[in-house]
Every structure is written in structure tokens, then in C-alpha cells.
XYZ file of C-alpha atoms in Angstrom:
216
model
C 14.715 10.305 -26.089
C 13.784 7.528 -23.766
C 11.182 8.996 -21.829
C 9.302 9.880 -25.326
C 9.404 6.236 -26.192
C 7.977 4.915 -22.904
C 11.240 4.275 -20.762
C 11.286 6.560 -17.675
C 14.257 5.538 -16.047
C 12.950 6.240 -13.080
C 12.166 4.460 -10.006
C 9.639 2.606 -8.510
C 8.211 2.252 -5.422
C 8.134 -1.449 -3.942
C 5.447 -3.975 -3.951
C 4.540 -7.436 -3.682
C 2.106 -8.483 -5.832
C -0.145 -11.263 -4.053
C -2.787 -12.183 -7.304
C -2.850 -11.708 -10.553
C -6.482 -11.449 -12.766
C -6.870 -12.333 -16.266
C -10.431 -11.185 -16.195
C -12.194 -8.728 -18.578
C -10.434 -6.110 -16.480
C -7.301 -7.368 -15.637
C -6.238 -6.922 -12.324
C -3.265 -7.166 -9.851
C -3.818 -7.635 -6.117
C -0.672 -5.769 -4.735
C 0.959 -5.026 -0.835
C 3.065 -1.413 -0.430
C 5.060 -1.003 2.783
C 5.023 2.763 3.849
C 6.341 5.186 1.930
C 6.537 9.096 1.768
C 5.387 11.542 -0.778
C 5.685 15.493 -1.631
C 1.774 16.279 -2.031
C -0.050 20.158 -3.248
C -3.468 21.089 -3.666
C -4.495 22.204 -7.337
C -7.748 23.727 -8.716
C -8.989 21.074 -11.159
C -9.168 23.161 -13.936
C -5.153 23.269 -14.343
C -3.306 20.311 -13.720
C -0.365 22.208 -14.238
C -0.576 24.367 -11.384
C 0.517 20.812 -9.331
C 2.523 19.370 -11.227
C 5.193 22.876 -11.523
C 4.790 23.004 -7.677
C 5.978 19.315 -6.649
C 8.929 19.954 -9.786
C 10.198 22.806 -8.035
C 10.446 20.943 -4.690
C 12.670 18.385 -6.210
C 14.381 20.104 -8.721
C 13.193 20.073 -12.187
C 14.299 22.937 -14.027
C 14.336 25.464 -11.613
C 16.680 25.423 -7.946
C 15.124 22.696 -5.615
C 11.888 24.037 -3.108
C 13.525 22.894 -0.038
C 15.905 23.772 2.640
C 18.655 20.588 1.677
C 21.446 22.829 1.127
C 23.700 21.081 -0.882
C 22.496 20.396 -4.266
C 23.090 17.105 -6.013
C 22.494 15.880 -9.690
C 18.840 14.413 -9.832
C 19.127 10.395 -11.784
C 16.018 10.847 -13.849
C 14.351 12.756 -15.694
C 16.335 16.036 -15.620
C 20.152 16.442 -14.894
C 20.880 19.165 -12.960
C 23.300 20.331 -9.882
C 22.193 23.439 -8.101
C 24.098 25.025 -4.993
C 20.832 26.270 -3.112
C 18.538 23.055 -1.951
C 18.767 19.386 -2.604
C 17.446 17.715 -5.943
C 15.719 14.748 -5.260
C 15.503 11.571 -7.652
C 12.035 11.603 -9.878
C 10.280 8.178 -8.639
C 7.229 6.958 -10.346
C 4.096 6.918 -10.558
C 2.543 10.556 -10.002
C -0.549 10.136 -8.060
C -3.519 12.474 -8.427
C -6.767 12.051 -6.831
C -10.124 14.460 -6.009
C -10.547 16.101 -2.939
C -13.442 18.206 -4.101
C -15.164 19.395 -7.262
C -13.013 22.426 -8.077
C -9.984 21.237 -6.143
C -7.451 17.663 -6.647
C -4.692 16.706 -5.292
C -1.243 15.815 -6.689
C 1.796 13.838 -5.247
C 4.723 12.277 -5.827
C 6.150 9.318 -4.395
C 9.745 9.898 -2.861
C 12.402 7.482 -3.287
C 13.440 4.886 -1.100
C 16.592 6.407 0.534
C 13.722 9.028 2.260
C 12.284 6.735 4.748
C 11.592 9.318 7.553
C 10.910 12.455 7.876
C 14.138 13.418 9.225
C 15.794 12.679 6.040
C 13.450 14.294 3.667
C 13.828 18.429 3.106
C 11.417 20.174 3.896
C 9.508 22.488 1.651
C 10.268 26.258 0.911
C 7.021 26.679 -1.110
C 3.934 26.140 1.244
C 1.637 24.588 -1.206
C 4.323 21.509 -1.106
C 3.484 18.888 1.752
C 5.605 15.749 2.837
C 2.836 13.120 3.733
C 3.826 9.853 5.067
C 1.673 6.969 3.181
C 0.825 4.193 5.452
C 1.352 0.509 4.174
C -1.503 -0.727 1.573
C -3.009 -3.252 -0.373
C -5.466 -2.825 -3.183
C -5.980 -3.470 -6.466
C -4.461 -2.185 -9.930
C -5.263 -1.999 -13.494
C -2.617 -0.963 -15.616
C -3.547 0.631 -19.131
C -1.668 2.723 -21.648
C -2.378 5.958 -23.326
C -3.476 9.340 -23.156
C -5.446 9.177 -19.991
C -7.939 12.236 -18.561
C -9.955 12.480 -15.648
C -13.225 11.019 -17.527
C -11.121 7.956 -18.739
C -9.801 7.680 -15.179
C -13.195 7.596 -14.218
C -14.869 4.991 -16.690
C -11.042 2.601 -16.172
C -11.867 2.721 -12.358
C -15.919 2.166 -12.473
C -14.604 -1.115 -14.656
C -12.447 -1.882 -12.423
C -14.915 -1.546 -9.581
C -17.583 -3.611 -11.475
C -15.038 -6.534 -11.868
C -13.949 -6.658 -8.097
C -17.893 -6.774 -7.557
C -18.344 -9.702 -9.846
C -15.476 -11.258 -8.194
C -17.058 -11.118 -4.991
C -15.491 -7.523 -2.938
C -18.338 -5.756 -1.679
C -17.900 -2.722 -2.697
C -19.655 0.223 -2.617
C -19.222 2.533 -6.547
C -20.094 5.476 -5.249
C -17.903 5.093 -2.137
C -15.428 4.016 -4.398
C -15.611 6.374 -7.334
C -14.865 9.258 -4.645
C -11.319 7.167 -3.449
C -9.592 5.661 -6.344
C -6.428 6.956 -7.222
C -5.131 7.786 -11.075
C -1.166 6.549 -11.235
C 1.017 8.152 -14.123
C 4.384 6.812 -15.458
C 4.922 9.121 -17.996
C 5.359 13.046 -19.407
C 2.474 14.276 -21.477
C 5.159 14.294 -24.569
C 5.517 10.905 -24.614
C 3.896 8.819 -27.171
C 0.783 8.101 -26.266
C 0.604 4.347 -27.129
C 4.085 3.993 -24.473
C 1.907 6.167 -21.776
C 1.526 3.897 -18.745
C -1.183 4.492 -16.252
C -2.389 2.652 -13.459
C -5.766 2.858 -11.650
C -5.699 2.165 -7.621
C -8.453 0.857 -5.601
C -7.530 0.479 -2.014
C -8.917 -2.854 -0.033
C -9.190 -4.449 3.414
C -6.893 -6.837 4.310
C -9.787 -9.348 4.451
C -11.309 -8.564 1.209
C -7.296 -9.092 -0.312
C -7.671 -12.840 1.617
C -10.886 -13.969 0.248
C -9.772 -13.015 -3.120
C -6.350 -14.587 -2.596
C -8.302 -17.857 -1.186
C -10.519 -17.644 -4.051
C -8.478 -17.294 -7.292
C -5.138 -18.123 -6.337
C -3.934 -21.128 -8.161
């Protein structure tokens, strides 16, 4: 029952966070190393449709999408041990962003113990992708929730507007077509324990003269 209450149990990836805003939008300034992801293609009008295709490449209820061979008992969410492909830990958040106006994109973040792409199975289902994420720094607001795409949209034009008044330049409409939704959570869980995060990526200098700017 943990997952419906807002625990996950699932992990993580790394980050350093390098600021921290108590502004009208509140805001982290955070640093990712690299990191690798299972990533599908979706027609917007059924999130679904990614979501069941990155589950079956790691496991979750059905035999894992990939060409592992010996299957192992996933940590979190789902327990299961399957002799056909290897089950790969849940990690968290799930990223979706838009590529297009009929078409978005889906991914999830691998764990930590995949850190090439020697080590990670490769898909059986050729929607699936493994993408390696190069490191990153940006800036997060975390908010809780039932969250759709137009709510992504107005959390990440806020957010936008508040790096601007902090001094980023920053173009919206650049930006509106680049941020990144983050999702901790199952649609089943309560809404109010829902934990979403909105991503803007930065330069490195515009992370400085923040950092030079507001850190204490």
C-alpha cells in the first residue's frame, strides 16, 4: 500500500543540488552526472501506449522486453522472477516530454548499476530505445498532485517567468518547447502524495551567475 500513500520505494537518480529558491516559485538549481534511460515514442493522445512499452522492457507484469536471459526479482514496484529476459529495478522519476504535436516521448531513468551500454539489455520490442543522457544542470520545481500536460505547461511557464525575474535570459517560447515533466508516482496514488517535478535545462554559466547571485 505504500506506493498509494506516496512512498515509491524506488530509486533515484543522483544529484547535487547547488541553490535552493524560496521565491514565489520555488526552485532548486541541481547538477546530474550521466545517466542512461529506456525511451519510446507515443502518440499524445494515449499516454498509455508509452508507459506499457518501457514496463514490458523492464518487467512489470509481463516477461522482461530484452535479451538479459536470466530473470531476476525487480526491488520496486512489482515483484516478479521470470526465466526469459532480465527485470530491471523501477528508478524514478518517469520523464515525458513533446517531440511534436501528435507525438511525445516517454523514458525512464535506469538505475545506477547500468552505467554503460554494455551492461544494459537491449530491447526485444523496437519502439524501446536505450539513450545515454549526458551530464546536466537546470532547474526544478517540485509540486504534488494530479498533474496533466496543461498543468505541466502553466508549472513550467511559472517556472520560466521566475528564472527571468531572477535574471536567466531565457527565451518562453524556446523554453516551453524543452522542459521536461518528471513523475514519482502511479496514477492510483493519492493525488495529494503525487510528486512531480518540472525540469528546465541551463548553461553552466547561467547556473554560476545564479549561484553568485543568491547563494548565501
Amino acid at each position: 500500500m505504500g506506493i498509494v500513500f506516496g512512498k515509491t520505494g524506488v530509486a533515484e537518480p543522483a544529484f547535487d543540488i547547488l541553490l535552493s529558491r524560496s521565491t514565489a516559485v520555488t526552485y532548486q538549481l541541481r547538477k546530474y552526472g550521466p545517466r542512461y534511460a529506456c525511451e519510446t515514442e507515443y502518440s499524445a493522445t494515449d499516454n498509455s501506449m508509452g508507459f506499457r512499452a518501457l514496463a514490458g522492457y523492464i518487467g512489470v507484469g509481463t516477461a522482461p522486453q530484452n535479451d538479459g536471459g536470466t530473470g531476476i526479482a525487480m526491488t520496486a514496484p512489482v515483484v516478479t522472477e521470470q526465466s526469459k529476459g532480465k527485470a530491471i529495478s523501477m528508478t524514478a522519476p518517469v520523464v515525458t516530454d513533446t517531440v511534436g504535436d501528435d507525438i511525445k516521448k516517454m523514458a525512464f531513468i535506469l538505475p545506477a548499476e547500468y552505467d554503460s551500454m554494455e551492461k544494459i539489455p537491449k530491447p526485444t520490442n523496437p519502439k524501446v530505445k536505450i539513450k545515454e543522457i549526458p551530464p546536466a544542470n537546470g532547474a526544478v520545481h517540485t509540486f504534488s498532485g494530479s498533474c496533466n500536460d496543461d498543468k505541466a505547461k502553466v508549472k513550467a511557464k511559472e517556472l520560466i517567468g521566475q528564472l527571468r525575474n531572477d535574471g536567466v535570459e531565457l527565451d518562453e517560447k524556446s523554453m516551453m518547447e524543452k522542459f521536461e515533466l518528471w513523475q514519482f508516482h502511479p496514477p492510483f496514488t493519492i493525488p495529494m502524495m503525487r510528486k512531480n517535478e518540472i525540469w528546465i535545462g541551463l548553461s553552466e554559466d547561467q547556473v554560476n551567475d545564479l549561484i553568485k547571485n543568491y547563494k548565501n
